[in-house]
Amino acid sequence: MEQLMFVEIGMGIDLHGQNVTKAAIRAVQNAIHHNSMPGIRTVLPDGDLNRMKVNVRLAVPADKDKLDLDAVKEKLPYGQVTFEVVDGGMLTTSGIVLPDKQDANDLAYVVIASVEVGY
């Protein structure tokens, strides 16, 4: 990324089901759904939203091998998206096991996302 313009931070949690992808999607949505960038086209090459670069850093507490980055990428409407997956986030108790919610245990997965936007 030649010019970093915005860094948006979000947190996502899957309370039941231990689904790291669901937590990652929620973290990215939390980061981007509180922002509007009305002037972004004025600084992008050719004013093209698809020339925007988006780097997503995900701090994941477990199950990196189960993380579906394509599903996360679908939640980002524009740009050339890249990912970095790092150790982090949190595993904590949800306080209850709910088999009807696909719980294998009482762990809640917390993922932190840093979404960097520029060109």
Coordinates of C-alpha atoms in Angstrom, one line a residue:
M1 CA 0.0 0.0 0.0
E2 CA 1.5 3.3 -1.1
Q3 CA -0.7 5.6 0.9
L4 CA -2.5 4.5 4.1
M5 CA -5.5 6.6 4.7
F6 CA -7.7 4.9 7.3
V7 CA -7.3 2.3 10.0
E8 CA -10.6 0.9 11.3
I9 CA -10.6 -1.5 14.3
G10 CA -13.4 -4.0 15.1
M11 CA -14.2 -6.9 17.4
G12 CA -16.3 -9.9 16.6
I13 CA -17.5 -12.7 18.9
D14 CA -19.0 -16.1 18.2
L15 CA -20.5 -17.0 21.6
H16 CA -21.7 -20.4 20.6
G17 CA -20.5 -22.9 18.0
Q18 CA -16.7 -22.0 18.2
N19 CA -16.8 -20.7 14.6
V20 CA -13.7 -18.6 14.0
T21 CA -15.0 -17.4 10.6
K22 CA -18.2 -16.1 12.1
A23 CA -16.2 -14.2 14.7
A24 CA -13.9 -12.8 12.0
I25 CA -16.8 -11.6 9.8
R26 CA -18.3 -9.9 12.8
A27 CA -15.0 -8.2 13.6
V28 CA -14.6 -6.9 10.0
Q29 CA -18.2 -5.7 9.9
N30 CA -17.8 -4.0 13.3
A31 CA -14.8 -2.1 11.9
I32 CA -16.3 -1.0 8.6
H33 CA -20.0 -0.4 9.5
H34 CA -19.3 2.7 11.6
N35 CA -17.6 4.6 8.9
S36 CA -18.3 6.5 5.7
M37 CA -15.6 7.6 3.4
P38 CA -17.4 10.1 1.1
G39 CA -14.1 11.7 -0.3
I40 CA -12.3 8.4 -1.0
R41 CA -12.9 8.6 -4.8
T42 CA -11.2 12.0 -5.0
V43 CA -7.9 10.4 -3.9
L44 CA -8.0 7.0 -5.5
P45 CA -6.3 6.5 -8.9
D46 CA -8.9 7.2 -11.6
G47 CA -11.5 7.7 -8.9
D48 CA -12.0 3.9 -9.1
L49 CA -13.2 2.2 -5.9
N50 CA -11.7 -1.1 -7.1
R51 CA -8.2 0.5 -7.1
M52 CA -8.6 1.0 -3.3
K53 CA -6.3 -1.3 -1.3
V54 CA -7.7 -3.0 1.8
N55 CA -5.5 -4.9 4.1
V56 CA -7.2 -6.8 6.9
R57 CA -5.2 -8.0 9.9
L58 CA -7.1 -10.6 11.9
A59 CA -6.0 -11.5 15.5
V60 CA -7.4 -15.0 15.9
P61 CA -7.3 -17.1 19.1
A62 CA -7.7 -20.6 17.7
D63 CA -8.6 -22.7 14.6
K64 CA -6.7 -20.6 12.1
D65 CA -6.9 -23.6 9.7
K66 CA -10.7 -23.3 9.8
L67 CA -10.8 -19.6 9.0
D68 CA -12.5 -19.0 5.6
L69 CA -10.9 -15.9 4.3
D70 CA -13.1 -16.0 1.1
A71 CA -16.2 -15.7 3.3
V72 CA -14.7 -12.7 5.2
K73 CA -13.6 -11.1 1.9
E74 CA -17.3 -11.2 0.7
K75 CA -18.1 -8.7 3.4
L76 CA -15.7 -6.1 1.9
P77 CA -17.6 -4.3 -0.9
Y78 CA -14.7 -2.7 -2.7
G79 CA -11.0 -2.8 -3.3
Q80 CA -8.1 -5.2 -3.6
V81 CA -8.2 -7.1 -0.4
T82 CA -5.3 -8.8 1.4
F83 CA -5.2 -10.6 4.7
E84 CA -2.8 -11.1 7.5
V85 CA -3.7 -13.6 10.2
V86 CA -1.9 -13.4 13.5
D87 CA -2.1 -14.9 16.9
G88 CA -4.4 -12.9 19.2
G89 CA -8.0 -12.4 20.1
M90 CA -9.3 -14.3 23.0
L91 CA -10.9 -17.5 24.0
T92 CA -13.2 -17.1 27.0
T93 CA -16.1 -18.9 28.5
S94 CA -19.6 -18.3 27.4
G95 CA -20.7 -19.8 30.7
I96 CA -22.9 -22.5 29.1
V97 CA -22.8 -25.3 26.5
L98 CA -25.7 -25.2 24.1
P99 CA -25.7 -28.3 21.9
D100 CA -28.5 -26.8 19.8
K101 CA -26.1 -24.0 18.9
Q102 CA -23.5 -26.5 17.8
D103 CA -21.4 -25.9 20.9
A104 CA -18.6 -28.4 21.3
N105 CA -17.6 -26.7 24.6
D106 CA -18.3 -23.5 26.5
L107 CA -15.7 -21.4 24.6
A108 CA -16.5 -18.1 23.0
Y109 CA -14.2 -17.0 20.2
V110 CA -13.2 -13.3 20.1
V111 CA -11.4 -12.0 17.0
I112 CA -10.0 -8.5 16.5
A113 CA -9.8 -6.9 13.1
S114 CA -7.7 -4.0 11.9
V115 CA -8.9 -2.9 8.4
E116 CA -6.4 -0.6 6.7
V117 CA -7.6 1.4 3.7
G118 CA -5.5 3.3 1.2
Y119 CA -4.2 3.0 -2.3

